[in-house]
Coordinates of C-alpha atoms in Angstrom, one line a residue:
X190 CA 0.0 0.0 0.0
X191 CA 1.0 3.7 -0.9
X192 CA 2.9 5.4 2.3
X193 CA 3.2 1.7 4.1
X194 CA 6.3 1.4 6.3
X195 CA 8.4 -1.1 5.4
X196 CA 10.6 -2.3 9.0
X197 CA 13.8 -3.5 8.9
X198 CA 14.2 -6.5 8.7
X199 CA 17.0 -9.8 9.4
X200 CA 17.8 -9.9 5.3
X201 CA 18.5 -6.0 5.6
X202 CA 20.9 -6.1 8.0
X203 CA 22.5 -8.9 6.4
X204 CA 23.0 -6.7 3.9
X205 CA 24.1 -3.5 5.7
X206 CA 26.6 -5.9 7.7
X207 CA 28.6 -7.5 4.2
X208 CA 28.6 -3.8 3.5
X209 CA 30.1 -2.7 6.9
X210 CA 32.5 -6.0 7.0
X211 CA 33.7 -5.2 3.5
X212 CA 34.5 -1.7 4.7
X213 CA 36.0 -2.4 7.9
X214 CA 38.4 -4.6 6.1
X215 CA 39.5 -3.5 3.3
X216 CA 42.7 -2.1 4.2
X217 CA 43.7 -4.6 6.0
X218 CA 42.8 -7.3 3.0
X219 CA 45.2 -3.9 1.0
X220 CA 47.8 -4.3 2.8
X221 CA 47.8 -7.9 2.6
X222 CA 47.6 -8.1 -0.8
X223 CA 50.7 -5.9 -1.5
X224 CA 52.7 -7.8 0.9
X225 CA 52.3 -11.0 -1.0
X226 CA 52.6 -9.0 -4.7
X227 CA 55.7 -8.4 -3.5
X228 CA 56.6 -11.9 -2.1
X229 CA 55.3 -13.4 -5.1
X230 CA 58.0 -10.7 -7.2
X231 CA 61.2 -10.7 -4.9
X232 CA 61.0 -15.1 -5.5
X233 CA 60.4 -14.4 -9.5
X234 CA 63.6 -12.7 -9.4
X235 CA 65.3 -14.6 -7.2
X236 CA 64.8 -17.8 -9.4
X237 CA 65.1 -16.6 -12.5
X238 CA 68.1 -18.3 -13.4
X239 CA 65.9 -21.4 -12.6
X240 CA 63.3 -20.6 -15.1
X241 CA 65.6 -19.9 -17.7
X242 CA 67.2 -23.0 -17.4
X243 CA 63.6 -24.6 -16.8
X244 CA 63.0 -23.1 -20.4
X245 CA 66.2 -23.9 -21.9
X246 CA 65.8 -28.0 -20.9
X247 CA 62.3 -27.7 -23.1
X248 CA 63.6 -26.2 -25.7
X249 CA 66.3 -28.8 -26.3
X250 CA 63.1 -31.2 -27.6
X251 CA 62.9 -30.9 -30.8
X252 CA 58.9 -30.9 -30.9
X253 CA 58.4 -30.5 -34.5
X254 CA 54.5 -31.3 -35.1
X255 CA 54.9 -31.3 -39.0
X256 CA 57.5 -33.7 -39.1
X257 CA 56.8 -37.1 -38.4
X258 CA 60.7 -38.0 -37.9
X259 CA 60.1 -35.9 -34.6
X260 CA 56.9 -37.8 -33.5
X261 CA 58.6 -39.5 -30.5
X262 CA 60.2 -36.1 -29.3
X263 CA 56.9 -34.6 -29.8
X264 CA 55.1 -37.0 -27.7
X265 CA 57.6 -37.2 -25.4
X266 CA 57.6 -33.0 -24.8
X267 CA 53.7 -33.7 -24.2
X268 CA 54.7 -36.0 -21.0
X269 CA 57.5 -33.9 -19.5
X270 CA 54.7 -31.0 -19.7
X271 CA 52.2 -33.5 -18.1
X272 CA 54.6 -34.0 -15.5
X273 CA 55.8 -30.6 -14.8
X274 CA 51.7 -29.9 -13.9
X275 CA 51.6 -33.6 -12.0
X276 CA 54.2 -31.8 -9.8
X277 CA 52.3 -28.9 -9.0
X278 CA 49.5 -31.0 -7.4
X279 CA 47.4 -31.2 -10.5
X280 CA 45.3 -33.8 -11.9
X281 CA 46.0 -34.8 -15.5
X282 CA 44.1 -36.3 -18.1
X283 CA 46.2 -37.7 -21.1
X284 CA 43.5 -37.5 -23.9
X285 CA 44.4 -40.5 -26.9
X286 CA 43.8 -38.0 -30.4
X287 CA 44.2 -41.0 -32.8
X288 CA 45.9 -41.4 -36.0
X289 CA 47.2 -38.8 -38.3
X290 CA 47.7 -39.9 -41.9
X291 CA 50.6 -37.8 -44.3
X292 CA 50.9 -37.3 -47.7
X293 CA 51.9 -40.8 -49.2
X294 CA 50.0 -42.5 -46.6
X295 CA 51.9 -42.9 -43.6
X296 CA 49.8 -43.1 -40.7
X297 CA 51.4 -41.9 -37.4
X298 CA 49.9 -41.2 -33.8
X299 CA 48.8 -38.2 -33.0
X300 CA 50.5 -36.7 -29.6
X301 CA 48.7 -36.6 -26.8
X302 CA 46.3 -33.7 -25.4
X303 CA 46.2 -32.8 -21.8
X304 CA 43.3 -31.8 -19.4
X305 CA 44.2 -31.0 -16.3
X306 CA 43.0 -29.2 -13.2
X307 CA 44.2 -27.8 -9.8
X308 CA 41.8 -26.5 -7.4
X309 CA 38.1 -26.8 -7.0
X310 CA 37.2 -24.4 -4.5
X311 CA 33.5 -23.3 -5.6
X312 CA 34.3 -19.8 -3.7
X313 CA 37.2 -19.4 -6.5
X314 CA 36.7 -18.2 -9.6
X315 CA 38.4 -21.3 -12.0
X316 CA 40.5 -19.7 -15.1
X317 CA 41.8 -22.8 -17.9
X318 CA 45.4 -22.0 -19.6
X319 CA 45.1 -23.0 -23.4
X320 CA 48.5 -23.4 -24.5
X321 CA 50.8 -25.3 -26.8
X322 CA 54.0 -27.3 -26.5
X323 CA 54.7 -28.2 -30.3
X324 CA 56.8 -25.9 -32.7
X325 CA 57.5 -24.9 -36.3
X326 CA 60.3 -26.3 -38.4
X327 CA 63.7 -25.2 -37.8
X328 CA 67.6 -26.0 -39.1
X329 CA 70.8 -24.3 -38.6
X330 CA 71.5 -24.0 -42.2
X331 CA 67.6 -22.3 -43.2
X332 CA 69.7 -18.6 -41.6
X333 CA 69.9 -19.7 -37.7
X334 CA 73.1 -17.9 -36.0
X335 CA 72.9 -20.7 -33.3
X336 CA 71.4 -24.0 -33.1
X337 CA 67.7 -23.6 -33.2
X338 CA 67.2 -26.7 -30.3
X339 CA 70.0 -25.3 -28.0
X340 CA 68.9 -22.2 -26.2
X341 CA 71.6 -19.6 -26.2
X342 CA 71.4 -16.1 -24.4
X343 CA 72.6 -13.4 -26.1
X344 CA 72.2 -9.8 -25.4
X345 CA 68.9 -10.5 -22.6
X346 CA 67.2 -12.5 -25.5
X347 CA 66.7 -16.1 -25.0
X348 CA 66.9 -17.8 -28.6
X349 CA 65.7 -20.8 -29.8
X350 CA 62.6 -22.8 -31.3
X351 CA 59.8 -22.2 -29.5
X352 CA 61.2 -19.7 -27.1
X353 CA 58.0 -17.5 -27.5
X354 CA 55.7 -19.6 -29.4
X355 CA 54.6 -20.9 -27.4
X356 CA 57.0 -22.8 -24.5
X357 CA 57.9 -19.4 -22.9
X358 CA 54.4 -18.5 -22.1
X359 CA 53.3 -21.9 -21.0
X360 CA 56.6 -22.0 -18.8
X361 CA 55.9 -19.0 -17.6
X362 CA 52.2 -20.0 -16.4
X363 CA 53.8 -23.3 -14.9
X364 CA 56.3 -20.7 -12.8
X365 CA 54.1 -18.3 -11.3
X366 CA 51.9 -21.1 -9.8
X367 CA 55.2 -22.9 -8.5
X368 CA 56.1 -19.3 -7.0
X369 CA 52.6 -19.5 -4.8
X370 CA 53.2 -23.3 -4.1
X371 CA 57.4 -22.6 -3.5
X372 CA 55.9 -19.8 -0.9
X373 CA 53.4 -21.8 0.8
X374 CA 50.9 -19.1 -0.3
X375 CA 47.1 -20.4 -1.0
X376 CA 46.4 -19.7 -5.1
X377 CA 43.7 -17.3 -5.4
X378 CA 42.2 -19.2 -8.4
X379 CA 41.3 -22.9 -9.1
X380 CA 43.4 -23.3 -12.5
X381 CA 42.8 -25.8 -15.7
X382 CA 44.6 -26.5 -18.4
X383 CA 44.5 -27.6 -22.0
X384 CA 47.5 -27.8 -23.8
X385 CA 48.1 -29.6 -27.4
X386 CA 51.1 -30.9 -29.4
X387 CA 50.1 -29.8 -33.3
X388 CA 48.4 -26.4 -32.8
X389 CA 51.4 -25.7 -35.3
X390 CA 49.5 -28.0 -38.0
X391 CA 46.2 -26.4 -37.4
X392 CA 45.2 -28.4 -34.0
X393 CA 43.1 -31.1 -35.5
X394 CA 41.2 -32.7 -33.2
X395 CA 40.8 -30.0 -31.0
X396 CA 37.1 -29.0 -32.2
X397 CA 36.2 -32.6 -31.6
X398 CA 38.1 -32.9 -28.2
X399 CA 35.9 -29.9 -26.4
X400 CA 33.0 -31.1 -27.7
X401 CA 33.5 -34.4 -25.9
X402 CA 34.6 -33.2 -22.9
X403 CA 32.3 -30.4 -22.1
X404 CA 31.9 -31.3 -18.7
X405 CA 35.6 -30.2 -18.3
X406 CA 34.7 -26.4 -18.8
X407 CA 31.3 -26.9 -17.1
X408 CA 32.6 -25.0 -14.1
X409 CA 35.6 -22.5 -16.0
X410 CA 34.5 -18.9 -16.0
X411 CA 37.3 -17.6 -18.0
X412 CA 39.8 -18.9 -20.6
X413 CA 43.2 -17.5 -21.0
X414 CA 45.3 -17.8 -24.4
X415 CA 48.8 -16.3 -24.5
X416 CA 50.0 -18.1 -28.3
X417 CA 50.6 -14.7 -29.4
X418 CA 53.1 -11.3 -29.2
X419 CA 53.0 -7.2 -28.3
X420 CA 52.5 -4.8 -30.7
X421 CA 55.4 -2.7 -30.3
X422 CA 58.2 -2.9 -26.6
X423 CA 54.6 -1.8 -24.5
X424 CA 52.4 -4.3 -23.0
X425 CA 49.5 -5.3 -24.8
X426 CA 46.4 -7.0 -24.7
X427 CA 44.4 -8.3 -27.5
X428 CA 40.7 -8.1 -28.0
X429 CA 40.0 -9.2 -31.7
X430 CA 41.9 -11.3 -34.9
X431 CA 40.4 -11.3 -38.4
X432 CA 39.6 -14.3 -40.1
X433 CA 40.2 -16.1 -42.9
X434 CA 38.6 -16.8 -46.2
X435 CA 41.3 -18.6 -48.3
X436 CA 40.3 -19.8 -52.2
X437 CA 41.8 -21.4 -54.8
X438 CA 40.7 -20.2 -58.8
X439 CA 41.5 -23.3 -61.1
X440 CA 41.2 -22.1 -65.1
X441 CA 41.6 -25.5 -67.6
X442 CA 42.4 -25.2 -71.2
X443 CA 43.0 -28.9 -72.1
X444 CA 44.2 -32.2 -70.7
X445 CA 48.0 -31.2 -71.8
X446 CA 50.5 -29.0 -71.4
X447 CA 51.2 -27.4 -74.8
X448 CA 54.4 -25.7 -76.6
X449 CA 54.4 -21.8 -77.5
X450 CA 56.1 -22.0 -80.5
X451 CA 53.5 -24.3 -82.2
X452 CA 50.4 -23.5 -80.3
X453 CA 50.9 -19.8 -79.2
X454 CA 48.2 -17.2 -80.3
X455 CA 45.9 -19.9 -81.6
X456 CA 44.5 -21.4 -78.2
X457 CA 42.9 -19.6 -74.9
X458 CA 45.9 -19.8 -72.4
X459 CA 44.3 -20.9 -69.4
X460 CA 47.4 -18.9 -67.4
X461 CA 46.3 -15.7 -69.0
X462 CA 42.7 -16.1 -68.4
X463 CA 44.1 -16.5 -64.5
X464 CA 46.3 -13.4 -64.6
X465 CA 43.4 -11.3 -65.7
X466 CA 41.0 -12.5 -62.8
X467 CA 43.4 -12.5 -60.0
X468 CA 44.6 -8.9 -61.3
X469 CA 40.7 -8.3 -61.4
X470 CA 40.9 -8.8 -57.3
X471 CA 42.4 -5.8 -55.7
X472 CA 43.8 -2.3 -57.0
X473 CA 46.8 -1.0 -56.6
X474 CA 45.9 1.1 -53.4
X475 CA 45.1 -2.4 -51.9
X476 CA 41.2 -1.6 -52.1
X477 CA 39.0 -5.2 -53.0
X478 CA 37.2 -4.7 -56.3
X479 CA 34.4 -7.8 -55.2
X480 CA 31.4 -6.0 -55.6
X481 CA 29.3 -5.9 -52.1
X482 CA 32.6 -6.8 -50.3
X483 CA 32.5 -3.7 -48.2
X484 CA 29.0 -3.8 -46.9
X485 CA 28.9 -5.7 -43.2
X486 CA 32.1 -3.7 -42.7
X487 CA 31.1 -2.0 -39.5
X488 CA 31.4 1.7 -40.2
X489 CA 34.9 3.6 -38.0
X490 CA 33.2 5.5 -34.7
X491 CA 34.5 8.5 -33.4
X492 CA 34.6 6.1 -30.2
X493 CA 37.1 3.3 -31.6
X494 CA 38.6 5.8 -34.1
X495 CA 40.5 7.4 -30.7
X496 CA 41.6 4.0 -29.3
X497 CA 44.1 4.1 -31.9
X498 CA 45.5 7.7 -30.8
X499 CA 47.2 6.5 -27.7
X500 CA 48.4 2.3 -29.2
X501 CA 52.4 3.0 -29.4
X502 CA 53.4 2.2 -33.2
X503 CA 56.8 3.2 -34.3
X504 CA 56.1 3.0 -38.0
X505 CA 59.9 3.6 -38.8
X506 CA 60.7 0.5 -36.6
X507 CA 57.7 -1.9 -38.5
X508 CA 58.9 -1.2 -41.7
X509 CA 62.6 -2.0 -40.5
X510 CA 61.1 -5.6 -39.0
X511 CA 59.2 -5.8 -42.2
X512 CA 62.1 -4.9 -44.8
X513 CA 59.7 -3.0 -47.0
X514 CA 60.4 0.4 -47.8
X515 CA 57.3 2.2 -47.6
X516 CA 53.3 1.6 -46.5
X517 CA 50.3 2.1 -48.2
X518 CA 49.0 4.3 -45.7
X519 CA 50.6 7.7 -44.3
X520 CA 49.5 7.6 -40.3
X521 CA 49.9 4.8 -37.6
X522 CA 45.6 5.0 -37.4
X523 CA 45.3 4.2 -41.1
X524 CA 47.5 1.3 -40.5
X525 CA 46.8 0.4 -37.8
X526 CA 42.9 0.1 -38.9
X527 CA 43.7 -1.7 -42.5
X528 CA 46.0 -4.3 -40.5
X529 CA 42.8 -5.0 -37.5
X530 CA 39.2 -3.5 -38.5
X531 CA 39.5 -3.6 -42.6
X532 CA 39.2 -6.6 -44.6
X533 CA 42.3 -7.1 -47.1
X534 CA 42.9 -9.2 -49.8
X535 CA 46.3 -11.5 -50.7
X536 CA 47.5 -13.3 -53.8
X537 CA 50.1 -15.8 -52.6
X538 CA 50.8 -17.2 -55.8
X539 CA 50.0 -19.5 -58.8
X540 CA 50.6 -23.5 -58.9
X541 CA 50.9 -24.8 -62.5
X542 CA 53.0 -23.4 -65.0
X543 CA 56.8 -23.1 -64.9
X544 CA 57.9 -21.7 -61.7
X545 CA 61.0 -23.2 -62.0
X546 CA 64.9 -21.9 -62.9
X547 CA 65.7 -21.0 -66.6
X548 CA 63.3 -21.5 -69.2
X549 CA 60.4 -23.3 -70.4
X550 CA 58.2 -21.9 -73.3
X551 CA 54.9 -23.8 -72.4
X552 CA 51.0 -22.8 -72.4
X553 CA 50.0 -25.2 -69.1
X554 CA 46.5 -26.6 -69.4
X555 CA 45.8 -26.0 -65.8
X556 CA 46.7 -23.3 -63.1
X557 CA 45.4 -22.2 -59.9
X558 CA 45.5 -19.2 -58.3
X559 CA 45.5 -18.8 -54.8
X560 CA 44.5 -15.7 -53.1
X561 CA 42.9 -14.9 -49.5
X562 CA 40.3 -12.7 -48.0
X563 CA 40.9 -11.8 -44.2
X564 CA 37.4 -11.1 -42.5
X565 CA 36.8 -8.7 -39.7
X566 CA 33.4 -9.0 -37.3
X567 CA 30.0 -9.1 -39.3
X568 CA 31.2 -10.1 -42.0
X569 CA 30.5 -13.9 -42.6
X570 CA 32.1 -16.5 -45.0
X571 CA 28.9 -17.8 -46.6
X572 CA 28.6 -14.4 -48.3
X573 CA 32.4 -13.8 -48.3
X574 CA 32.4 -17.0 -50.5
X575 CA 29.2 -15.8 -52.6
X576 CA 30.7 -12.5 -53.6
X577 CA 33.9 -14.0 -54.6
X578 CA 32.1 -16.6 -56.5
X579 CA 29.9 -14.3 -58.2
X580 CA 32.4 -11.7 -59.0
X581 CA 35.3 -13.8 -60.9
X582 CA 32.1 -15.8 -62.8
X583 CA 31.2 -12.6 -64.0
X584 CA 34.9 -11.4 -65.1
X585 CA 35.4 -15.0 -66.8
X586 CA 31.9 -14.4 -68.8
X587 CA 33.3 -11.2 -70.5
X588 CA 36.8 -13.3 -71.3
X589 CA 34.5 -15.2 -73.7
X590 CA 37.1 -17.8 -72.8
X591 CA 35.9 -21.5 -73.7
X592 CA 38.3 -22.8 -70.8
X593 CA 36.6 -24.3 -67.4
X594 CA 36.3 -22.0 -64.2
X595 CA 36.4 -23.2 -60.7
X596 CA 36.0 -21.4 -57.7
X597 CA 36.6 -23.1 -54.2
X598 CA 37.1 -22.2 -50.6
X599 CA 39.4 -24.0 -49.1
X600 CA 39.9 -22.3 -45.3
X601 CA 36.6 -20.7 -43.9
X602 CA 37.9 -19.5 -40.2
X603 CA 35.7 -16.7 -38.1
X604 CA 37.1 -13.5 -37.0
X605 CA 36.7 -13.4 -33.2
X606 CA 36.1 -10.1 -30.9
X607 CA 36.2 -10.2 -26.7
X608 CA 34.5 -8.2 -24.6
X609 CA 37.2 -5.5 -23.0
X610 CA 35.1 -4.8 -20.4
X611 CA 35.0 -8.7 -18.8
X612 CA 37.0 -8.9 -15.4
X613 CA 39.8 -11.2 -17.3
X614 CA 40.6 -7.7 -18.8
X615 CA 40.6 -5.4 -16.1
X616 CA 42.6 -8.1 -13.8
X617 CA 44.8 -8.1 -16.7
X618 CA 45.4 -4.5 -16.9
X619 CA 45.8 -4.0 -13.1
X620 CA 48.8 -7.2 -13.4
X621 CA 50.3 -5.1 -16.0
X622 CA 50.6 -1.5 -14.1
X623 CA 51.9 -3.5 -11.1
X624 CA 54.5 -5.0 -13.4
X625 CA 55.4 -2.5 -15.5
X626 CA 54.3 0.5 -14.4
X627 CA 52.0 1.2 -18.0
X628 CA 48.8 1.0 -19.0
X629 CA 48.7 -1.7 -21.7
X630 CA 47.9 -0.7 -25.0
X631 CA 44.5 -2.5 -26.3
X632 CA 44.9 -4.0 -29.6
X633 CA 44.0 -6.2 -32.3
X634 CA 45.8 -9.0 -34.2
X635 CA 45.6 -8.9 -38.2
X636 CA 46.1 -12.6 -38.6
X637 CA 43.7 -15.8 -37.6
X638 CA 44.1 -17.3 -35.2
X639 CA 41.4 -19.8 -34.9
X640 CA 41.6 -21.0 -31.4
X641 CA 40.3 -17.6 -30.2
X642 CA 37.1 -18.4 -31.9
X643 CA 36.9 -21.9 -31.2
X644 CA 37.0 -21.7 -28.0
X645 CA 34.3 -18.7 -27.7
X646 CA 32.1 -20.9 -30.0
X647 CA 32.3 -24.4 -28.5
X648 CA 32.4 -23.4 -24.9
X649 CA 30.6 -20.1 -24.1
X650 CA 33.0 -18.6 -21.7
X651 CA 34.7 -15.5 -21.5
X652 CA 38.1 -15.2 -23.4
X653 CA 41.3 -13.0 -23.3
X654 CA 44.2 -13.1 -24.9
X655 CA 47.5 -12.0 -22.4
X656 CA 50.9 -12.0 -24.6
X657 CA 54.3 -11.7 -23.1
X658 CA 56.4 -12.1 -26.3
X659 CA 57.8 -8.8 -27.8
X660 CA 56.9 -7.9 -31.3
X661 CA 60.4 -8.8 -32.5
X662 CA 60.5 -12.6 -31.5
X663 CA 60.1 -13.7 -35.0
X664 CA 57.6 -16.5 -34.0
X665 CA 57.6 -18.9 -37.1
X666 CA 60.9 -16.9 -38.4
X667 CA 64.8 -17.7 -37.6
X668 CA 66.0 -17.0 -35.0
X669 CA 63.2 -16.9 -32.6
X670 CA 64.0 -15.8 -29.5
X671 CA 62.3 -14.5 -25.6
X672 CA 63.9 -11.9 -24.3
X673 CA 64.5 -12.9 -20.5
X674 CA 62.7 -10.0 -19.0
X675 CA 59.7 -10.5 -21.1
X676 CA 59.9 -13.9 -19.7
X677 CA 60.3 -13.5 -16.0
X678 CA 58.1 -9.9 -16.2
X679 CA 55.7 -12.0 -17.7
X680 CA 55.9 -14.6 -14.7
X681 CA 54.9 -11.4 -12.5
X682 CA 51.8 -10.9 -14.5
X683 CA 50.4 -14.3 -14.5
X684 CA 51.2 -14.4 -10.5
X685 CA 49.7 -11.1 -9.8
X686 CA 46.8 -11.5 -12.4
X687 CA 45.5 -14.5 -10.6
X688 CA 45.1 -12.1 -7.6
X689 CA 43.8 -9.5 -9.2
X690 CA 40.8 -12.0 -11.3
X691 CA 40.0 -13.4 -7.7
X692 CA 39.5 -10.3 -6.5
X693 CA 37.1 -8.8 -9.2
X694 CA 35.4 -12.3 -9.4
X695 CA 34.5 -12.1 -5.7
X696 CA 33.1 -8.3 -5.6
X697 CA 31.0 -9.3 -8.5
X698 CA 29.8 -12.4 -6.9
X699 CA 29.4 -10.6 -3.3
X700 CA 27.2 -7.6 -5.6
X701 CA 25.4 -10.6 -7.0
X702 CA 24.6 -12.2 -3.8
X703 CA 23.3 -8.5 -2.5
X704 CA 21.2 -8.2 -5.3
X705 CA 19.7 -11.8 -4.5
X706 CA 19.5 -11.0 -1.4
X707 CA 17.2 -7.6 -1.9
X708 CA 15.1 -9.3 -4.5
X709 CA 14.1 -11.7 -2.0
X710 CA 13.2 -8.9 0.6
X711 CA 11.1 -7.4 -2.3
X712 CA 9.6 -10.6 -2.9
X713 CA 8.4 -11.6 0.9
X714 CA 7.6 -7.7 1.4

């Protein structure tokens, strides 16, 4: 009734007194906090030399996922990573993956995935690592100035295969928990893990292995990828990776290759038909000429068009990394935008023909073109793949050519945007300051990378990724190296980012429990 009094009531104290409690000791829990930020940092750097070496013994293994000569050392990196998490106290799961078959059939096993868990406290909020142990090729002679598989320290930077893709960071992960352990200090955060051995070769099986285990992430709230590198020498965190619409354009004159001389100027060279629709793709400017391309490109805001004022991008110092002598665009907020928030296109070359040294005066009968389309959000590969289609049908029609056309997508992979403003962030940020006294710069990753997706997709929880690699690693490239304070900095903000999530997790859950706790006084009033 209007004017009624409402008295007070057990469930509103309840609430006034969390309130009060929370108040009253705060600074205490402060003070707290800081002391063991700074227990968990003076033991980092104590034991660095540890880590290093910790980081040097994996990097001996020779985990070569695309390389079936390497299979055993493969599996056997997959076990000593097993074992490293058996010695934390966790619980491992080594999940069978089957067979993988190679080109001229030989079938070999698949290395082992790991699921594993430490913690279950239902007060705790419960983060899961994704990681990977498995690396690219490497050999001395392909431009290495030391052995790839024998890490060697050199000016801070700690070189060798895998030393930031991805054994670094999952090292690094491993260390900060031992630091809690080492210190008899409780973990503020039940942990998971799911680590593979052939992430390097796409990571198939790894669709099929979180469907089937779905209870596993029943009871993660957030998921934690760090398979990836800075920006520029600030800390970053990334939010967003394009994806990946990759196609091949096959164009067939005839069931032979033919000779110039004798046929040239009589027939329709399927190579030429080729070379005037991939040049039909693009302009010079690097602007996509597909018709319709352009239209679920979100339109720039004035909002995200000043996120990129304050991202540190030396463009002098990218086009050093790069070797290229000039960009298409003039500011870092042009490139930066065309590398993240623009689709672009890519023509990475022609099979068929004679690609080979000297000369060879044949028309071939069949080439393909290759060319790829990376995606950004709303845009979606069923029309991606439509357009394309549509537009080089429409090219070949006006060829008049008599030669067969055929358009196929090979790779359809999603773009894949987080949410900045989930905790995982804001922890993340707060780890960062502590660590290195900046805010980290919020970016985007031009490239695919899959997993992001994947995981978003297939398990519904909240995703972040947290690099620690510098933009110079040359991940994939000779030469690959950590630098050892990226390393052991980056130990300090997995340690004090679990802190910081279980601290964010529990106000949220304590302001959820108020609200409960009010709706259920409106309810009985």
């Amino acid at each position: 009734m209007p004017g009624k009094m409402v008295e007070p009531t057990l469930l509103h104290y309840s609430v006034h007194m969390i309130l009060i409690l929370q108040l009253i000791m705060l600074p205490v829990n402060a003070d707290a906090s800081e002391k063991l930020v700074e227990d968990l940092f003076h033991y980092i750097d104590e034991h660095q030399d540890d880590f290093v070496q910790s980081l040097k013994d994996w990097l001996a293994v020779p985990s070569d996922s695309s390389d079936p000569r390497f299979r055993e050392e493969l599996i056997r990196m997959v076990h000593m990573t097993a074992e490293r998490i058996r010695t934390l106290g966790g619980t491992v799961q080594l999940i069978d993956m089957g067979f993988e078959t190679f080109h001229g059939g030989q079938t070999i096993q698949f290395p082992p995935a790991i699921l594993a868990e430490l913690g279950n406290d239902t007060d705790k909020a419960t983060v899961c690592f994704y990681g990977h142990v498995d690396v690219q090729p490497a050999k001395k002679e392909d431009g290495w100035k030391t052995d790839p598989y024998t890490m060697t320290e050199m000016n801070g930077n700690l070189y060798g295969r895998g030393a930031t893709d991805n054994k670094g960071p999952v090292l690094a992960w491993i260390h900060a928990i031992e630091t809690y352990i080492n210190l008899k200090k409780d973990i503020p955060v039940n942990l998971k893990f799911i680590i593979e051995g052939v992430e390097e070769t796409g990571s198939p099986g790894l669709e099929e292995l979180l469907k089937g285990h779905k209870e596993f992430f029943s009871d993660v709230d957030y998921i934690v990828i760090s398979d990836n590198v800075w920006l520029s020498r600030k800390p970053a965190l990334t939010y967003g990776t394009r994806g990946n619409a990759y196609f091949f354009v096959e164009v067939e004159s005839g069931e032979k290759d033919l000779h110039s001389g004798t046929f040239g100027g009589i027939v329709h060279e399927s190579m030429r038909d080729l070379v005037y629709l991939l040049a039909s793709l693009v302009d010079t400017s690097g602007h996509i000429l597909i018709p319709g391309i352009y239209d679920d490109v979100a339109p720039l805001t004035e909002e995200e068009s000043k996120l990129y004022e304050s991202i540190e991008f030396d463009m002098e110092e990218h086009k050093n990394n790069t070797e290229v002598n000039t960009f298409l665009y003039n500011t870092k907020e042009e490139i930066l935008q065309h590398m993240w928030r623009y689709p672009s296109l890519s023509i990475h070359g022609i099979e068929g023909g004679f690609a080979g040294i000297g000369t060879k005066t044949v028309i071939p009968s069949k080439v393909i073109g290759k060319f790829s389309i990376r995606q950004v959000p709303n845009m979606q590969i069923p029309v991606v793949e439509k357009l394309v289609k549509k537009h080089l049908e429409d090219v070949f029609a006006k060829l008049k050519s008599p030669n067969k056309l055929n358009v196929s997508l090979e790779i359809g992979a999603m773009p894949w945007m987080a949410n900045v403003d989930d905790p995982q962030y804001e922890a993340a940020k707060i780890a960062i300051r502590k660590v290195f006294g900046v805010t980290p710069d919020m970016i985007r990753d031009g490239s695919t990378i899959p997993l992001a997706r994947t995981f978003q997709d297939l398990t519904k929880k909240k995703i972040m990724m947290l690099p620690i690699g510098g933009a110079d690693d040359g991940e994939h490239s000779q030469n690959e190296k950590i630098s050892r304070s990226n390393y052991i900095q980056g130990t300090k903000v997995f340690a004090s980012f679990f802190l910081e999530l279980s601290k964010l997790h529990e106000d949220l859950q304590t302001k959820s429990n108020a609200k409960k706790v009010t709706s259920s006084q409106v309810i009985g009033s």
